């Protein structure tokens, strides 16, 4: 009788696990009312190299997790039920001692490993949630680090200080729509092609918004369309649109509302000993900027560009993404 009962329990557990593994909808809730209590458990449960999208719905709560979507976890959507109350939060930062020495012998976090959330899987989507690095003003501390291609981020808040959003890899594409992103210095940075549509970008101090490192042969870097640049308060009044992290950095603002905190020069060359002539190779441009920060565009640095309408058409989303439509 005990043998039969054991077999029954084993079969039930197996069937339950199989059913969960193959489901295309999962739920995370801290109170135990969902399929999982943590987001990472739900991500780990998704089948490797899936060709069908799995939607993980996340109920409100502060999820203090250092999340990773591995390269093998594709077509995952994380969808919060309340953007302001569904929060992914962690507090690592560059220079913070590691909990244990890593395989390479490093003893502390670097910028690329300071993330609260790392996405390495292609075709992943985030919706209606907040990702934050809660370390404070301690130097580089990444909230969201994206290394994969065709990532969509909609109706999300991405919060931090220095280096909030790291789009590290060249020849990858990310799309941001109706997002709120804030930070202090270089808080949108990296080598990827990224398109920001109707996003609000908030500067917390006088510093630099973007720091692109676009590869030389990559047609597009960062493109902001119909966005709004704001300041935390009136003490923030001298902010640059961006500076080139690497020589061929490319950042474009189209039809964007610039607050009074954006200084007339607009851009900074970030000259350093390794790359002394970045102002000669970086491509920074605007089209139809508006707002108080656009009243003196004639005073922009000489090496930046004010685009004509025909030039601006080259930065349509379809052309930037070269065949990928994030709305499909």
mmCIF file of C-alpha atoms in Angstrom:
data_model
loop_
_atom_site.group_PDB
_atom_site.id
_atom_site.type_symbol
_atom_site.label_atom_id
_atom_site.label_comp_id
_atom_site.label_asym_id
_atom_site.label_seq_id
_atom_site.Cartn_x
_atom_site.Cartn_y
_atom_site.Cartn_z
ATOM 1 C CA UNK A 1 0.000 0.000 0.000
ATOM 2 C CA UNK A 2 2.860 2.395 0.886
ATOM 3 C CA UNK A 3 4.533 1.543 -2.438
ATOM 4 C CA UNK A 4 1.371 2.363 -4.399
ATOM 5 C CA UNK A 5 0.913 5.632 -2.474
ATOM 6 C CA UNK A 6 4.514 6.622 -3.155
ATOM 7 C CA UNK A 7 4.077 5.967 -6.869
ATOM 8 C CA UNK A 8 0.859 7.999 -6.864
ATOM 9 C CA UNK A 9 2.561 10.974 -5.169
ATOM 10 C CA UNK A 10 5.531 10.767 -7.531
ATOM 11 C CA UNK A 11 3.266 10.674 -10.594
ATOM 12 C CA UNK A 12 1.195 13.579 -9.284
ATOM 13 C CA UNK A 13 4.304 15.681 -8.654
ATOM 14 C CA UNK A 14 5.674 14.841 -12.100
ATOM 15 C CA UNK A 15 2.445 15.701 -13.878
ATOM 16 C CA UNK A 16 2.104 18.934 -11.914
ATOM 17 C CA UNK A 17 5.661 19.948 -12.816
ATOM 18 C CA UNK A 18 5.129 19.051 -16.457
ATOM 19 C CA UNK A 19 1.949 21.103 -16.582
ATOM 20 C CA UNK A 20 3.701 24.098 -15.017
ATOM 21 C CA UNK A 21 6.705 23.760 -17.327
ATOM 22 C CA UNK A 22 4.546 23.916 -20.437
ATOM 23 C CA UNK A 23 2.226 26.698 -19.404
ATOM 24 C CA UNK A 24 2.392 29.979 -21.320
ATOM 25 C CA UNK A 25 1.056 32.036 -18.407
ATOM 26 C CA UNK A 26 2.525 32.110 -14.911
ATOM 27 C CA UNK A 27 1.899 34.302 -11.873
ATOM 28 C CA UNK A 28 4.248 35.617 -9.207
ATOM 29 C CA UNK A 29 2.943 36.843 -5.839
ATOM 30 C CA UNK A 30 4.899 37.472 -2.659
ATOM 31 C CA UNK A 31 1.983 36.286 -0.545
ATOM 32 C CA UNK A 32 1.985 32.834 -2.111
ATOM 33 C CA UNK A 33 -1.246 33.305 -4.071
ATOM 34 C CA UNK A 34 0.517 32.780 -7.410
ATOM 35 C CA UNK A 35 2.533 29.997 -8.991
ATOM 36 C CA UNK A 36 5.756 31.366 -7.489
ATOM 37 C CA UNK A 37 6.793 33.716 -4.685
ATOM 38 C CA UNK A 38 9.845 35.090 -6.515
ATOM 39 C CA UNK A 39 10.308 36.356 -10.057
ATOM 40 C CA UNK A 40 13.552 34.430 -10.542
ATOM 41 C CA UNK A 41 11.815 31.131 -9.781
ATOM 42 C CA UNK A 42 9.252 31.857 -12.481
ATOM 43 C CA UNK A 43 11.942 32.801 -15.020
ATOM 44 C CA UNK A 44 13.897 29.627 -14.225
ATOM 45 C CA UNK A 45 10.761 27.571 -14.809
ATOM 46 C CA UNK A 46 10.429 28.737 -18.422
ATOM 47 C CA UNK A 47 11.578 26.181 -20.983
ATOM 48 C CA UNK A 48 15.008 26.863 -22.496
ATOM 49 C CA UNK A 49 15.106 28.211 -26.059
ATOM 50 C CA UNK A 50 11.328 28.489 -26.199
ATOM 51 C CA UNK A 51 9.689 29.554 -29.454
ATOM 52 C CA UNK A 52 6.401 30.540 -27.806
ATOM 53 C CA UNK A 53 6.052 33.551 -25.531
ATOM 54 C CA UNK A 54 5.556 32.958 -21.816
ATOM 55 C CA UNK A 55 3.836 35.785 -19.915
ATOM 56 C CA UNK A 56 4.764 36.057 -16.246
ATOM 57 C CA UNK A 57 2.278 38.293 -14.431
ATOM 58 C CA UNK A 58 3.706 39.885 -11.286
ATOM 59 C CA UNK A 59 1.407 41.033 -8.503
ATOM 60 C CA UNK A 60 2.240 44.198 -6.477
ATOM 61 C CA UNK A 61 5.140 44.085 -4.047
ATOM 62 C CA UNK A 62 8.798 45.026 -3.669
ATOM 63 C CA UNK A 63 10.792 42.103 -5.032
ATOM 64 C CA UNK A 64 14.315 42.451 -3.689
ATOM 65 C CA UNK A 65 15.964 40.190 -6.221
ATOM 66 C CA UNK A 66 19.065 40.443 -8.392
ATOM 67 C CA UNK A 67 17.330 39.108 -11.487
ATOM 68 C CA UNK A 68 18.892 37.429 -14.507
ATOM 69 C CA UNK A 69 17.234 36.256 -17.725
ATOM 70 C CA UNK A 70 19.850 33.929 -19.205
ATOM 71 C CA UNK A 71 20.536 33.726 -22.978
ATOM 72 C CA UNK A 72 18.615 30.426 -23.097
ATOM 73 C CA UNK A 73 15.448 32.071 -21.741
ATOM 74 C CA UNK A 74 13.834 33.672 -24.785
ATOM 75 C CA UNK A 75 10.363 35.087 -25.469
ATOM 76 C CA UNK A 76 9.631 35.982 -21.851
ATOM 77 C CA UNK A 77 7.285 38.806 -20.868
ATOM 78 C CA UNK A 78 7.343 40.151 -17.325
ATOM 79 C CA UNK A 79 4.115 42.071 -16.771
ATOM 80 C CA UNK A 80 3.332 43.934 -13.574
ATOM 81 C CA UNK A 81 -0.240 44.483 -12.493
ATOM 82 C CA UNK A 82 0.610 47.955 -11.107
ATOM 83 C CA UNK A 83 3.531 49.957 -12.477
ATOM 84 C CA UNK A 84 4.083 51.974 -9.305
ATOM 85 C CA UNK A 85 3.634 49.083 -6.873
ATOM 86 C CA UNK A 86 5.356 46.242 -8.740
ATOM 87 C CA UNK A 87 9.011 46.957 -7.983
ATOM 88 C CA UNK A 88 12.171 45.001 -8.767
ATOM 89 C CA UNK A 89 14.871 46.373 -6.474
ATOM 90 C CA UNK A 90 18.458 45.664 -5.542
ATOM 91 C CA UNK A 91 21.381 47.717 -4.229
ATOM 92 C CA UNK A 92 24.691 46.547 -5.655
ATOM 93 C CA UNK A 93 27.163 49.129 -6.987
ATOM 94 C CA UNK A 94 30.622 49.314 -8.540
ATOM 95 C CA UNK A 95 33.214 48.811 -5.805
ATOM 96 C CA UNK A 96 30.895 47.019 -3.414
ATOM 97 C CA UNK A 97 32.568 43.871 -2.036
ATOM 98 C CA UNK A 98 31.276 40.666 -3.589
ATOM 99 C CA UNK A 99 29.479 38.280 -1.308
ATOM 100 C CA UNK A 100 32.133 35.770 -2.384
ATOM 101 C CA UNK A 101 35.046 35.985 -4.818
ATOM 102 C CA UNK A 102 34.020 35.193 -8.403
ATOM 103 C CA UNK A 103 35.709 32.729 -10.775
ATOM 104 C CA UNK A 104 38.005 35.399 -12.222
ATOM 105 C CA UNK A 105 39.299 36.349 -8.796
ATOM 106 C CA UNK A 106 37.471 39.665 -8.547
ATOM 107 C CA UNK A 107 36.491 40.725 -5.061
ATOM 108 C CA UNK A 108 34.071 43.532 -5.830
ATOM 109 C CA UNK A 109 31.290 44.452 -8.236
ATOM 110 C CA UNK A 110 32.011 46.397 -11.411
ATOM 111 C CA UNK A 111 29.629 48.581 -13.366
ATOM 112 C CA UNK A 112 28.458 45.724 -15.597
ATOM 113 C CA UNK A 113 27.737 43.441 -12.642
ATOM 114 C CA UNK A 114 26.095 46.047 -10.392
ATOM 115 C CA UNK A 115 22.705 45.569 -12.081
ATOM 116 C CA UNK A 116 19.431 44.902 -10.327
ATOM 117 C CA UNK A 117 18.130 43.190 -13.470
ATOM 118 C CA UNK A 118 20.146 41.671 -16.328
ATOM 119 C CA UNK A 119 18.472 40.603 -19.581
ATOM 120 C CA UNK A 120 20.514 38.293 -21.803
ATOM 121 C CA UNK A 121 17.694 36.465 -23.579
ATOM 122 C CA UNK A 122 16.423 37.700 -26.940
ATOM 123 C CA UNK A 123 12.820 38.797 -27.558
ATOM 124 C CA UNK A 124 12.032 39.628 -23.945
ATOM 125 C CA UNK A 125 9.499 42.251 -22.842
ATOM 126 C CA UNK A 126 8.916 44.272 -19.676
ATOM 127 C CA UNK A 127 5.561 45.958 -19.022
ATOM 128 C CA UNK A 128 3.934 47.944 -16.217
ATOM 129 C CA UNK A 129 6.611 47.667 -13.555
ATOM 130 C CA UNK A 130 9.511 49.473 -11.912
ATOM 131 C CA UNK A 131 13.172 48.446 -11.939
ATOM 132 C CA UNK A 132 15.418 50.310 -9.518
ATOM 133 C CA UNK A 133 18.901 50.305 -8.120
ATOM 134 C CA UNK A 134 18.459 51.430 -4.531
ATOM 135 C CA UNK A 135 22.162 51.840 -3.701
ATOM 136 C CA UNK A 136 21.928 55.646 -3.744
ATOM 137 C CA UNK A 137 24.619 58.095 -4.850
ATOM 138 C CA UNK A 138 27.588 55.760 -4.502
ATOM 139 C CA UNK A 139 28.939 55.834 -8.048
ATOM 140 C CA UNK A 140 28.033 53.486 -10.882
ATOM 141 C CA UNK A 141 24.990 51.407 -9.965
ATOM 142 C CA UNK A 142 22.976 49.913 -12.814
ATOM 143 C CA UNK A 143 19.254 49.280 -12.479
ATOM 144 C CA UNK A 144 18.586 47.583 -15.844
ATOM 145 C CA UNK A 145 21.329 46.010 -17.959
ATOM 146 C CA UNK A 146 20.287 44.741 -21.395
ATOM 147 C CA UNK A 147 22.686 42.593 -23.424
ATOM 148 C CA UNK A 148 20.257 40.935 -25.849
ATOM 149 C CA UNK A 149 18.378 41.760 -29.044
ATOM 150 C CA UNK A 150 14.764 42.785 -29.656
ATOM 151 C CA UNK A 151 13.949 43.798 -26.091
ATOM 152 C CA UNK A 152 10.769 45.828 -25.471
ATOM 153 C CA UNK A 153 10.203 47.953 -22.381
ATOM 154 C CA UNK A 154 6.743 49.565 -22.133
ATOM 155 C CA UNK A 155 5.073 51.610 -19.411
ATOM 156 C CA UNK A 156 7.955 51.040 -17.002
ATOM 157 C CA UNK A 157 9.955 53.163 -14.571
ATOM 158 C CA UNK A 158 13.725 52.666 -14.498
ATOM 159 C CA UNK A 159 15.210 54.401 -11.475
ATOM 160 C CA UNK A 160 18.725 54.990 -10.220
ATOM 161 C CA UNK A 161 21.539 57.501 -10.040
ATOM 162 C CA UNK A 162 24.763 57.101 -12.043
ATOM 163 C CA UNK A 163 24.530 54.585 -14.931
ATOM 164 C CA UNK A 164 20.871 53.679 -14.428
ATOM 165 C CA UNK A 165 20.242 52.052 -17.829
ATOM 166 C CA UNK A 166 23.071 50.102 -19.453
ATOM 167 C CA UNK A 167 22.535 49.047 -23.086
ATOM 168 C CA UNK A 168 25.920 47.454 -23.385
ATOM 169 C CA UNK A 169 26.073 45.434 -26.583
ATOM 170 C CA UNK A 170 26.598 46.660 -30.122
ATOM 171 C CA UNK A 171 24.324 45.271 -32.840
ATOM 172 C CA UNK A 172 21.421 44.756 -30.461
ATOM 173 C CA UNK A 173 18.087 46.613 -30.465
ATOM 174 C CA UNK A 174 15.893 47.797 -27.612
ATOM 175 C CA UNK A 175 12.614 49.716 -27.715
ATOM 176 C CA UNK A 176 11.297 51.906 -24.892
ATOM 177 C CA UNK A 177 7.777 53.338 -24.940
ATOM 178 C CA UNK A 178 6.065 55.511 -22.348
ATOM 179 C CA UNK A 179 8.827 54.900 -19.807
ATOM 180 C CA UNK A 180 10.152 57.076 -16.993
ATOM 181 C CA UNK A 181 13.933 56.962 -16.612
ATOM 182 C CA UNK A 182 15.909 58.977 -14.081
ATOM 183 C CA UNK A 183 19.459 59.331 -12.871
ATOM 184 C CA UNK A 184 22.447 61.573 -12.292
ATOM 185 C CA UNK A 185 25.417 61.024 -14.618
ATOM 186 C CA UNK A 186 25.539 59.121 -17.937
ATOM 187 C CA UNK A 187 22.382 57.369 -16.839
ATOM 188 C CA UNK A 188 21.491 56.100 -20.326
ATOM 189 C CA UNK A 189 24.652 54.598 -21.778
ATOM 190 C CA UNK A 190 26.126 51.892 -23.968
ATOM 191 C CA UNK A 191 26.682 50.580 -27.484
ATOM 192 C CA UNK A 192 23.230 49.292 -28.470
ATOM 193 C CA UNK A 193 20.733 50.723 -30.915
ATOM 194 C CA UNK A 194 17.873 51.988 -28.766
ATOM 195 C CA UNK A 195 14.685 53.872 -29.659
ATOM 196 C CA UNK A 196 12.890 55.859 -26.968
ATOM 197 C CA UNK A 197 9.302 56.889 -27.789
ATOM 198 C CA UNK A 198 7.218 59.191 -25.592
ATOM 199 C CA UNK A 199 9.497 58.651 -22.609
ATOM 200 C CA UNK A 200 10.164 61.051 -19.734
ATOM 201 C CA UNK A 201 13.844 61.440 -18.832
ATOM 202 C CA UNK A 202 14.514 63.060 -15.448
ATOM 203 C CA UNK A 203 17.880 64.483 -14.379
ATOM 204 C CA UNK A 204 18.533 64.432 -10.629
ATOM 205 C CA UNK A 205 21.670 66.632 -10.656
ATOM 206 C CA UNK A 206 23.646 68.859 -13.016
ATOM 207 C CA UNK A 207 25.459 66.374 -15.223
ATOM 208 C CA UNK A 208 25.065 64.353 -18.447
ATOM 209 C CA UNK A 209 22.050 62.366 -19.627
ATOM 210 C CA UNK A 210 23.493 60.029 -22.268
ATOM 211 C CA UNK A 211 26.882 58.406 -22.843
ATOM 212 C CA UNK A 212 26.681 56.357 -26.026
ATOM 213 C CA UNK A 213 29.494 54.099 -27.167
ATOM 214 C CA UNK A 214 28.106 53.290 -30.613
ATOM 215 C CA UNK A 215 30.451 51.069 -32.688
ATOM 216 C CA UNK A 216 31.945 52.706 -35.770
ATOM 217 C CA UNK A 217 30.086 50.601 -38.340
ATOM 218 C CA UNK A 218 26.701 50.572 -36.546
ATOM 219 C CA UNK A 219 24.185 52.823 -38.378
ATOM 220 C CA UNK A 220 22.268 53.969 -35.278
ATOM 221 C CA UNK A 221 22.864 54.613 -31.587
ATOM 222 C CA UNK A 222 20.248 56.225 -29.319
ATOM 223 C CA UNK A 223 17.171 57.869 -30.849
ATOM 224 C CA UNK A 224 14.691 59.817 -28.704
ATOM 225 C CA UNK A 225 11.383 60.707 -30.379
ATOM 226 C CA UNK A 226 8.501 62.715 -28.859
ATOM 227 C CA UNK A 227 10.150 62.491 -25.443
ATOM 228 C CA UNK A 228 10.289 64.944 -22.541
ATOM 229 C CA UNK A 229 13.415 65.909 -20.598
ATOM 230 C CA UNK A 230 12.748 67.133 -17.068
ATOM 231 C CA UNK A 231 14.681 68.097 -13.922
ATOM 232 C CA UNK A 232 14.036 66.937 -10.362
ATOM 233 C CA UNK A 233 13.857 70.521 -9.087
ATOM 234 C CA UNK A 234 15.040 74.081 -9.770
ATOM 235 C CA UNK A 235 18.577 73.386 -8.486
ATOM 236 C CA UNK A 236 19.118 71.176 -11.535
ATOM 237 C CA UNK A 237 19.835 73.791 -14.193
ATOM 238 C CA UNK A 238 22.986 72.815 -16.094
ATOM 239 C CA UNK A 239 22.512 69.474 -17.827
ATOM 240 C CA UNK A 240 24.064 68.225 -21.067
ATOM 241 C CA UNK A 241 22.109 66.093 -23.531
ATOM 242 C CA UNK A 242 25.056 63.760 -23.721
ATOM 243 C CA UNK A 243 28.743 63.091 -24.099
ATOM 244 C CA UNK A 244 30.542 60.411 -26.128
ATOM 245 C CA UNK A 245 31.798 57.463 -24.107
ATOM 246 C CA UNK A 246 33.528 56.203 -27.254
ATOM 247 C CA UNK A 247 34.597 58.025 -30.446
ATOM 248 C CA UNK A 248 31.639 57.119 -32.691
ATOM 249 C CA UNK A 249 28.872 57.738 -30.179
ATOM 250 C CA UNK A 250 25.569 58.629 -31.807
ATOM 251 C CA UNK A 251 22.549 60.211 -30.107
ATOM 252 C CA UNK A 252 19.586 61.919 -31.789
ATOM 253 C CA UNK A 253 16.671 63.870 -30.282
ATOM 254 C CA UNK A 254 13.593 64.300 -32.504
ATOM 255 C CA UNK A 255 10.582 66.438 -31.614
ATOM 256 C CA UNK A 256 11.554 66.325 -27.955
ATOM 257 C CA UNK A 257 10.540 68.792 -25.233
ATOM 258 C CA UNK A 258 13.684 70.035 -23.493
ATOM 259 C CA UNK A 259 13.350 71.588 -20.047
ATOM 260 C CA UNK A 260 15.184 74.761 -19.028
ATOM 261 C CA UNK A 261 17.846 72.623 -17.325
ATOM 262 C CA UNK A 262 19.354 71.781 -20.734
ATOM 263 C CA UNK A 263 22.216 74.229 -21.298
ATOM 264 C CA UNK A 264 22.647 76.077 -24.620
ATOM 265 C CA UNK A 265 25.827 74.138 -25.560
ATOM 266 C CA UNK A 266 23.784 70.940 -25.450
ATOM 267 C CA UNK A 267 26.665 68.481 -25.742
ATOM 268 C CA UNK A 268 30.067 67.824 -24.192
ATOM 269 C CA UNK A 269 33.037 66.305 -26.055
ATOM 270 C CA UNK A 270 34.412 64.285 -23.079
ATOM 271 C CA UNK A 271 37.993 64.604 -24.299
ATOM 272 C CA UNK A 272 40.394 62.179 -22.621
ATOM 273 C CA UNK A 273 43.894 60.906 -23.259
ATOM 274 C CA UNK A 274 42.732 57.648 -24.874
ATOM 275 C CA UNK A 275 40.292 59.343 -27.236
ATOM 276 C CA UNK A 276 41.377 62.985 -27.683
ATOM 277 C CA UNK A 277 39.275 63.724 -30.768
ATOM 278 C CA UNK A 278 35.815 62.351 -30.011
ATOM 279 C CA UNK A 279 34.187 65.605 -31.086
ATOM 280 C CA UNK A 280 35.418 64.903 -34.622
ATOM 281 C CA UNK A 281 33.781 61.469 -34.899
ATOM 282 C CA UNK A 282 30.738 61.484 -32.604
ATOM 283 C CA UNK A 283 27.389 62.304 -34.217
ATOM 284 C CA UNK A 284 24.961 64.300 -32.082
ATOM 285 C CA UNK A 285 21.874 65.881 -33.606
ATOM 286 C CA UNK A 286 18.393 67.288 -33.002
ATOM 287 C CA UNK A 287 15.304 67.906 -35.044
ATOM 288 C CA UNK A 288 12.407 70.159 -33.997
ATOM 289 C CA UNK A 289 13.463 70.377 -30.357
ATOM 290 C CA UNK A 290 11.030 72.457 -28.303
ATOM 291 C CA UNK A 291 10.689 73.848 -24.804
ATOM 292 C CA UNK A 292 12.855 76.225 -22.763
ATOM 293 C CA UNK A 293 15.970 74.132 -23.402
ATOM 294 C CA UNK A 294 15.571 74.566 -27.151
ATOM 295 C CA UNK A 295 15.396 78.374 -27.263
ATOM 296 C CA UNK A 296 19.127 78.748 -27.844
ATOM 297 C CA UNK A 297 19.940 75.906 -30.234
ATOM 298 C CA UNK A 298 22.069 78.355 -32.206
ATOM 299 C CA UNK A 299 24.507 78.153 -29.280
ATOM 300 C CA UNK A 300 24.918 74.379 -29.524
ATOM 301 C CA UNK A 301 28.491 73.138 -29.878
ATOM 302 C CA UNK A 302 29.734 73.567 -33.437
ATOM 303 C CA UNK A 303 30.223 69.844 -34.027
ATOM 304 C CA UNK A 304 26.565 68.954 -33.345
ATOM 305 C CA UNK A 305 23.815 69.055 -35.966
ATOM 306 C CA UNK A 306 20.360 70.562 -36.412
ATOM 307 C CA UNK A 307 18.625 68.199 -38.841
ATOM 308 C CA UNK A 308 16.384 69.129 -41.735
ATOM 309 C CA UNK A 309 13.058 67.371 -42.161
ATOM 310 C CA UNK A 310 14.439 65.116 -44.891
ATOM 311 C CA UNK A 311 17.339 64.111 -42.622
ATOM 312 C CA UNK A 312 15.012 63.390 -39.697
ATOM 313 C CA UNK A 313 13.120 60.834 -41.798
ATOM 314 C CA UNK A 314 16.238 58.666 -41.713
ATOM 315 C CA UNK A 315 15.541 58.110 -38.012
ATOM 316 C CA UNK A 316 12.114 56.554 -38.290
ATOM 317 C CA UNK A 317 11.625 53.532 -36.087
ATOM 318 C CA UNK A 318 11.368 51.177 -39.063
ATOM 319 C CA UNK A 319 14.726 52.284 -40.443
ATOM 320 C CA UNK A 320 16.428 52.318 -37.048
ATOM 321 C CA UNK A 321 15.320 48.753 -36.293
ATOM 322 C CA UNK A 322 16.003 47.417 -39.781
ATOM 323 C CA UNK A 323 13.088 45.010 -40.189
ATOM 324 C CA UNK A 324 12.100 44.478 -36.556
ATOM 325 C CA UNK A 325 8.670 45.792 -35.576
ATOM 326 C CA UNK A 326 8.287 45.861 -31.759
ATOM 327 C CA UNK A 327 4.510 46.262 -32.073
ATOM 328 C CA UNK A 328 4.018 42.868 -33.698
#
